[in-house]
Short mmCIF file of C-alpha atoms in Angstrom, two decimals:
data_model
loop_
_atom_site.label_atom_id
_atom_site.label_comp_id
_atom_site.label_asym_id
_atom_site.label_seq_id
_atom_site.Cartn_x
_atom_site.Cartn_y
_atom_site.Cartn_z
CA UNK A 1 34.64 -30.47 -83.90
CA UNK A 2 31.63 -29.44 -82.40
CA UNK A 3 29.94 -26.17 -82.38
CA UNK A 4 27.84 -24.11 -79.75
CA UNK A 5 25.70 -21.37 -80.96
CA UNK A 6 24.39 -19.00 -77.72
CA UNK A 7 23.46 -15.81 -77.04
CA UNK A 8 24.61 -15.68 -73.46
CA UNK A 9 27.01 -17.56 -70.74
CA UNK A 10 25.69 -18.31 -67.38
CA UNK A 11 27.22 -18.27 -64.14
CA UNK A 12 25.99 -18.47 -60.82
CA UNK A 13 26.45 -14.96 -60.68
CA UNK A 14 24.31 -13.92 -63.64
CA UNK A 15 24.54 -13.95 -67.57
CA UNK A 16 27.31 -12.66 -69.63
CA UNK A 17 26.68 -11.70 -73.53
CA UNK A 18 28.86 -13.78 -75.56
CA UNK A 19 29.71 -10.51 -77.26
CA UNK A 20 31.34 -9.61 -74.07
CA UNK A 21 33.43 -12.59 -73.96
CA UNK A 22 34.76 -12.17 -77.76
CA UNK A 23 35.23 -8.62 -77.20
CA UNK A 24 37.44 -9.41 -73.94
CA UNK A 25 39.77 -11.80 -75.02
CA UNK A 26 42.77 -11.36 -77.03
CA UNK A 27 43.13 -10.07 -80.76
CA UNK A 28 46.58 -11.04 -81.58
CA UNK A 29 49.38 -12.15 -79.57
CA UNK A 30 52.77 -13.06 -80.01
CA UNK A 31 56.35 -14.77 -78.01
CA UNK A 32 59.40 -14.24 -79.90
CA UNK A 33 63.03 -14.67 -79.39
CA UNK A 34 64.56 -11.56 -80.44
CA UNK A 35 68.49 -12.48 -80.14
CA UNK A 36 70.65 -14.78 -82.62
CA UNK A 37 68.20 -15.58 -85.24
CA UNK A 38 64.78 -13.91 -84.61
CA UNK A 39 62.00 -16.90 -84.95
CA UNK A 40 58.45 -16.85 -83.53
CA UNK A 41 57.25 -19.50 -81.53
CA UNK A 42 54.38 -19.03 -80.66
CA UNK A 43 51.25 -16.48 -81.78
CA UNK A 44 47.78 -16.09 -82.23
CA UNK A 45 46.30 -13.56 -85.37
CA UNK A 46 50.01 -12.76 -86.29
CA UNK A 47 51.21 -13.20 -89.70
CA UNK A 48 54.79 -12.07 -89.49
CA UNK A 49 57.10 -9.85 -87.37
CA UNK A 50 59.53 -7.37 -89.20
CA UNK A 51 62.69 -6.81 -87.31
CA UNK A 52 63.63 -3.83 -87.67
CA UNK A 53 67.43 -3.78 -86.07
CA UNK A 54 67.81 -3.44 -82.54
CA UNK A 55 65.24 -3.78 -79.94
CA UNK A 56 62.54 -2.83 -83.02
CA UNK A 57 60.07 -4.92 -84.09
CA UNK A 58 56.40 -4.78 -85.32
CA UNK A 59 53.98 -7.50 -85.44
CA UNK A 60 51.74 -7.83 -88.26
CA UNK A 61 48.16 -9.11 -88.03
CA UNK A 62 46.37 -11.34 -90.33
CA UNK A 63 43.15 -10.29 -89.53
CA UNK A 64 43.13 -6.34 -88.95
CA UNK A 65 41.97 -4.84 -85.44
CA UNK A 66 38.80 -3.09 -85.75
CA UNK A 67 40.51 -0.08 -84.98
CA UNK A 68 43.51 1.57 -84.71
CA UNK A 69 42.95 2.59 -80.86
CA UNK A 70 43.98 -0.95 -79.53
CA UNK A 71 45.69 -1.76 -76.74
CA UNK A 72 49.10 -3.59 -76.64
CA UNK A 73 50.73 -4.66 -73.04
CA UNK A 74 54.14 -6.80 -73.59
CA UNK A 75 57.34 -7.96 -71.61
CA UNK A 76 60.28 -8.42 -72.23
CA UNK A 77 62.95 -10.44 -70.14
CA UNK A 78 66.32 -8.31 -69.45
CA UNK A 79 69.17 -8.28 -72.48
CA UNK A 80 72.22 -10.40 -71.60
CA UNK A 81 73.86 -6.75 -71.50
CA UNK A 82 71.71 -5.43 -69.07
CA UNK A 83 69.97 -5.95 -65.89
CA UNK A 84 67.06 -4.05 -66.82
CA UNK A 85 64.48 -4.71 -69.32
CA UNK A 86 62.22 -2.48 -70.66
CA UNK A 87 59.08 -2.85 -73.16
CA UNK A 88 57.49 0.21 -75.37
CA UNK A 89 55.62 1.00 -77.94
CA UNK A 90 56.36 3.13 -81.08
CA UNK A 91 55.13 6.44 -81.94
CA UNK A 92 51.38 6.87 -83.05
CA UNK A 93 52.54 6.67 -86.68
CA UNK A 94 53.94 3.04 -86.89
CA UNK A 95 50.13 1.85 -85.08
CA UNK A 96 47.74 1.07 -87.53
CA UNK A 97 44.82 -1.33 -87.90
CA UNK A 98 47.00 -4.05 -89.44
CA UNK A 99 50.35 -3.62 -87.49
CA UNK A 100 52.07 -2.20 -84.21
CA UNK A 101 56.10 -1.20 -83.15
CA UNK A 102 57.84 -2.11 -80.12
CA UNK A 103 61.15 -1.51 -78.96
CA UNK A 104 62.89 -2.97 -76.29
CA UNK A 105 65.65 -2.04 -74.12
CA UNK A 106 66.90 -0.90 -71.03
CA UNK A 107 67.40 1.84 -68.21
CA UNK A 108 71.26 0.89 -67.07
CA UNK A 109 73.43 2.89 -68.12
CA UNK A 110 71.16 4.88 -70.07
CA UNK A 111 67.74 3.99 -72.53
CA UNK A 112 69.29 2.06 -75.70
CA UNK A 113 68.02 -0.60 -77.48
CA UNK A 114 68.66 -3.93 -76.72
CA UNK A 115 67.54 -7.62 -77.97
CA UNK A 116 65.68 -9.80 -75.43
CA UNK A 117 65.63 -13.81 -75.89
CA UNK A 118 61.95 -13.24 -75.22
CA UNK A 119 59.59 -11.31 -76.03
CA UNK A 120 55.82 -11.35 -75.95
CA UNK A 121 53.00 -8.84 -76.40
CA UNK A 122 49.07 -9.08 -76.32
CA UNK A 123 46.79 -6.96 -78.25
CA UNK A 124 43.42 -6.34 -77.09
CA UNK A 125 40.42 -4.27 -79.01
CA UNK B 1 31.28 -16.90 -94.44
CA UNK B 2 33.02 -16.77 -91.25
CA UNK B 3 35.18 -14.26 -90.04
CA UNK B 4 38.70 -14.57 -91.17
CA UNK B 5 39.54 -14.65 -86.94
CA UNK B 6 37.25 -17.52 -86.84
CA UNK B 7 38.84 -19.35 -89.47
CA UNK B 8 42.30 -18.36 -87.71
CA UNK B 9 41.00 -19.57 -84.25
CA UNK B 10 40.09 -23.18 -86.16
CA UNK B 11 43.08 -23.39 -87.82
CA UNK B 12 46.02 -22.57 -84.81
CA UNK B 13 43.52 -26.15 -83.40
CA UNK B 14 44.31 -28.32 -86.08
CA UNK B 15 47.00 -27.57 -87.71
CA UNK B 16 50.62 -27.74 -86.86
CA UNK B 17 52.86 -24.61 -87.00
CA UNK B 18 55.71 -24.84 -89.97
CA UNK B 19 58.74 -22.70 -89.55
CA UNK B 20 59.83 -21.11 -92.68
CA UNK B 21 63.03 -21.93 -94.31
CA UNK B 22 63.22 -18.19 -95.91
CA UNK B 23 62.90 -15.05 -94.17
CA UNK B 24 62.88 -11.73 -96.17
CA UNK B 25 65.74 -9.02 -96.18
CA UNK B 26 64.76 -5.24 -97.07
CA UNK B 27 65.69 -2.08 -96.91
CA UNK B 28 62.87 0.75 -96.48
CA UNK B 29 63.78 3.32 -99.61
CA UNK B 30 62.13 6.11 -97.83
CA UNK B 31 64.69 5.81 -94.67
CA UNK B 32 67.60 5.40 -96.91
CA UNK B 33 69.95 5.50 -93.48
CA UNK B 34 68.43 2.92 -91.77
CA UNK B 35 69.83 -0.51 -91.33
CA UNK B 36 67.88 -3.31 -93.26
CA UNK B 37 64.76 -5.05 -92.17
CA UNK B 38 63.96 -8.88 -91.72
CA UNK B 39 60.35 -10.26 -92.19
CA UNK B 40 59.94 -13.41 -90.39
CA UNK B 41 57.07 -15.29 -90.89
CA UNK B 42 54.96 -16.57 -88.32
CA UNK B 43 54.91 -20.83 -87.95
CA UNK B 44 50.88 -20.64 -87.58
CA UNK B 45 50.32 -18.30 -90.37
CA UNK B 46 52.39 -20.46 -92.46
CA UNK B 47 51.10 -23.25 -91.46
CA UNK B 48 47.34 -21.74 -92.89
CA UNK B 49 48.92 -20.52 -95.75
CA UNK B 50 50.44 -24.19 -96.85
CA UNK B 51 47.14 -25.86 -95.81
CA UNK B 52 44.47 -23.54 -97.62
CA UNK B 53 41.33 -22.38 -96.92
CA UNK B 54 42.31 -20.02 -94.26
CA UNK B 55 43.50 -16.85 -95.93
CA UNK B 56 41.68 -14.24 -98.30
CA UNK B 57 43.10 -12.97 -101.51
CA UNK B 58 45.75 -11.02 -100.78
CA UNK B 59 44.35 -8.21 -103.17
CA UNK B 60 41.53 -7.78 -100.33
CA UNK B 61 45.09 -6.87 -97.76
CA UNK B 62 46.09 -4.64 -100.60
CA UNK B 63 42.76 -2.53 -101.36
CA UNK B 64 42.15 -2.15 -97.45
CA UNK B 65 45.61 -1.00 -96.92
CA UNK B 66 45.03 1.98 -99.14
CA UNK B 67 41.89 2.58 -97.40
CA UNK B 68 43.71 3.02 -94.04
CA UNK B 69 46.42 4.80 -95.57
CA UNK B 70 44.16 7.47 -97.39
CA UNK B 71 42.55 8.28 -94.26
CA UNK B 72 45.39 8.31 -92.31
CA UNK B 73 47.17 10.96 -94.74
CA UNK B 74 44.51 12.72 -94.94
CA UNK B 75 44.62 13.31 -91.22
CA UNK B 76 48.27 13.81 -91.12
CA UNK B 77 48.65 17.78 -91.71
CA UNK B 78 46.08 18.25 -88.59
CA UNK B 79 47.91 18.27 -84.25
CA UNK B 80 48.35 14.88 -83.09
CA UNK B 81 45.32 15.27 -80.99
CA UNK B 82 42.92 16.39 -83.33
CA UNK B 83 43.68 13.43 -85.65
CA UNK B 84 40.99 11.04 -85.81
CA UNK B 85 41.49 7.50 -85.39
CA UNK B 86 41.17 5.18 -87.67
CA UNK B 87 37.72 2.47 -87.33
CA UNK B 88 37.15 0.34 -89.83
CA UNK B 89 32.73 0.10 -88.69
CA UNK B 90 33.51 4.24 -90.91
CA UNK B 91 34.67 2.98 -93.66
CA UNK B 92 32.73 -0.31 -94.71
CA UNK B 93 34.75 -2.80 -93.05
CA UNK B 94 38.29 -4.52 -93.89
CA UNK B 95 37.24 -6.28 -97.25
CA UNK B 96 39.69 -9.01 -96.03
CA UNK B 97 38.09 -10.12 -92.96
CA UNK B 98 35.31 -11.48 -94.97
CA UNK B 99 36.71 -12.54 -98.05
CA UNK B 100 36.17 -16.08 -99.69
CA UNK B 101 39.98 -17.76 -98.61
CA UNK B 102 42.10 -18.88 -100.95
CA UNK B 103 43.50 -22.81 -101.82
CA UNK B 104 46.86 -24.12 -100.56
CA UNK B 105 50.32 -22.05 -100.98
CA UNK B 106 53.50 -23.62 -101.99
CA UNK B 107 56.19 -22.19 -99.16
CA UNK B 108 57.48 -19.68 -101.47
CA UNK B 109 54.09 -18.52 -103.04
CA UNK B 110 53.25 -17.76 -99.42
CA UNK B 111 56.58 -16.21 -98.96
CA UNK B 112 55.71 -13.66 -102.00
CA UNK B 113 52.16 -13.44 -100.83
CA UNK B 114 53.68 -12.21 -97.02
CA UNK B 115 55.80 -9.65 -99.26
CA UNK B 116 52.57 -7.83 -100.74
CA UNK B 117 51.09 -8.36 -97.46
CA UNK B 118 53.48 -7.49 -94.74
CA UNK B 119 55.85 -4.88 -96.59
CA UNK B 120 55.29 -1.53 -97.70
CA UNK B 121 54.34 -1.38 -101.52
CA UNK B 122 57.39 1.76 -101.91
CA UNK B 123 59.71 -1.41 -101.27
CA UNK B 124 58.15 -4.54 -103.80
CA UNK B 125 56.34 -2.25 -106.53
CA UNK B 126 57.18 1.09 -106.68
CA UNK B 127 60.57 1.48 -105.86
CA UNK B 128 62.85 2.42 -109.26
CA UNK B 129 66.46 2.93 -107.99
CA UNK B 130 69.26 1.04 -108.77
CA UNK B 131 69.96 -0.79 -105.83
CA UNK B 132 68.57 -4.11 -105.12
CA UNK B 133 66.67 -3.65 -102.18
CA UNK B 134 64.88 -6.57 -100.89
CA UNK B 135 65.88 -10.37 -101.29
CA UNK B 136 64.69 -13.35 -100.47
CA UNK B 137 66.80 -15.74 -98.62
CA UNK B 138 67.35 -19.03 -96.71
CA UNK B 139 67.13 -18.36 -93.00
CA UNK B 140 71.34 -19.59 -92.46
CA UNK B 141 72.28 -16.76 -94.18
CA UNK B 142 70.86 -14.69 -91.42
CA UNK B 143 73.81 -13.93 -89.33
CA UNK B 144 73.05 -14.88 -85.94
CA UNK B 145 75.57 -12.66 -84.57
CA UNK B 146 73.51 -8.96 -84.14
CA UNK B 147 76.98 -7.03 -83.15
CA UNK B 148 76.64 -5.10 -86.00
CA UNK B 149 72.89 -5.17 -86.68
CA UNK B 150 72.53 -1.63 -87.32
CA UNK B 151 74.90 -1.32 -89.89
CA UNK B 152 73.03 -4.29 -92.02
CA UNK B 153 72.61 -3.57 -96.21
CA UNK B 154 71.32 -5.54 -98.59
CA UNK B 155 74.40 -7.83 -100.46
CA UNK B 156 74.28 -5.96 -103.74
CA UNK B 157 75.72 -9.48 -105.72
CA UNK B 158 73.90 -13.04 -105.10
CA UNK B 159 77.69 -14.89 -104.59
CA UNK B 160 75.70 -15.78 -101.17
CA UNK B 161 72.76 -17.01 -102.30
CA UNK B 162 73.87 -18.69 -105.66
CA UNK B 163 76.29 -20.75 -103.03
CA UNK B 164 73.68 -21.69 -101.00
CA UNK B 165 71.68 -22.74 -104.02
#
């Protein structure tokens, strides 16, 4: 493997920091099937994910966020039960630097928890 | 030393992810009416974990979780939005992200060091009750059927386990 070591990126348009580019990409990301028997397949910066029951889950990170103020966008395709997925986060107690909740659900008939065969979510600092 | 994220950005490139045979079954002491928990381990992580020279001591996880939880309790008597957040740049850094890694893992060593790691410390240390509360155990005695998921407990004999033995 071969390494680069540089300050800045060049386009046509200008320069861009390096910085800039590590600070925009992802932290941690994960796609998990959350029905049957929960596995991971695929992830970036994730150690583990703790089911919780339900539509729960939190993904732990190997390497902690810088702070606990990061972002986390997911998805989650609709249960078998319902038409209507739905994707969100825990309370502000169950985000910390080294770990974040998510539930997921759905709308119809009314907000429950529900599995979803898969699941992904991005974290970005 | 490089950044444990580098060293996690090198490793998902060469190394091929290893699904676990075990996952982790426990139940949280201080929500004695939920259902259990399962702790699946991630195929990349594990697959740093068996190779070596990846992942830090897991005492560094250990001392910077009490960090974040010391500050975070003592925020937790203030409003929601007077609470400060928690940055690591305040408090020295994670102690982890820097740490000298550690050699290869056997699958369960890893297992055990994902239990310190990934699962509250009221659960694997300090917990004195009776009940046996956390087990480890071979992923097909998961049921894959999650009817009845929230009404999961931990088996209180090992009739399972010793059979699957």
């Amino acid at each position: 493997m071969s390494t680069l070591v540089v300050t800045t990126v060049q386009s046509p348009g200008g320069t861009v920091p390096t910085e800039t580019l590590r600070r925009g990409s992802s932290k941690a990301w994960v796609n998990f099937n959350g029905t049957g028997t929960v596995a991971i397949r695929d992830s970036f910066n994730t150690s583990s994910i703790t089911d919780g029951g339900i539509g729960i889950y939190t993904e732990n990170f190997t390497a902690a966020m810088a702070t606990a103020n990061f972002a986390v966008s997911g998805h989650a395709t609709a249960p078998i039960v319902s038409p209507n997925g739905v994707f969100s986060g825990g309370d502000a107690d169950t985000k910390t630097t080294s770990g974040v909740l998510i539930r997921t659900g759905s709308t119809s008939p009314s907000n429950t928890h529900q599995d979803s065969a898969q699941i992904s979510m991005v974290v970005m600092s | 030393m490089k950044h444990l994220f580098d060293r996690l950005l090198e490793a998902k490139e060469r190394l091929a992810p290893v699904q676990s045979q075990y996952r982790v079954l426990f139940e949280d002491p201080s929500q004695p009416d939920d259902c259990a928990c399962v702790l699946i381990p991630d195929p990349n992580w594990m697959a740093a974990a068996l190779a070596g020279g990846v992942l830090p001591p897991i005492e560094t996880y250990i001392r910077d979780r009490e960090v974040e939880e010391f500050f975070n309790a003592s925020q937790a008597h203030l409003w929601p939005n007077f609470r400060q957040s928690f940055r690591w740049s305040e408090h020295g850094g994670a102690s982890h992200a820097y740490a000298e890694p550690i050699g290869p893992m056997t699958e369960e060593e890893a297992i055990e060091y994902l239990i310190k790691k990934d699962i509250p410390p009221r659960v694997w240390r300090d917990y004195r009750g009776n009940r046996c509360i956390m087990k480890i155990v071979p992923v097909e005695l998961i049921p894959p059927d999650r009817t009845f998921r929230g009404a999961w407990k931990v088996a209180q004999d090992n009739q399972l386990l010793e059979e699957a033995a």
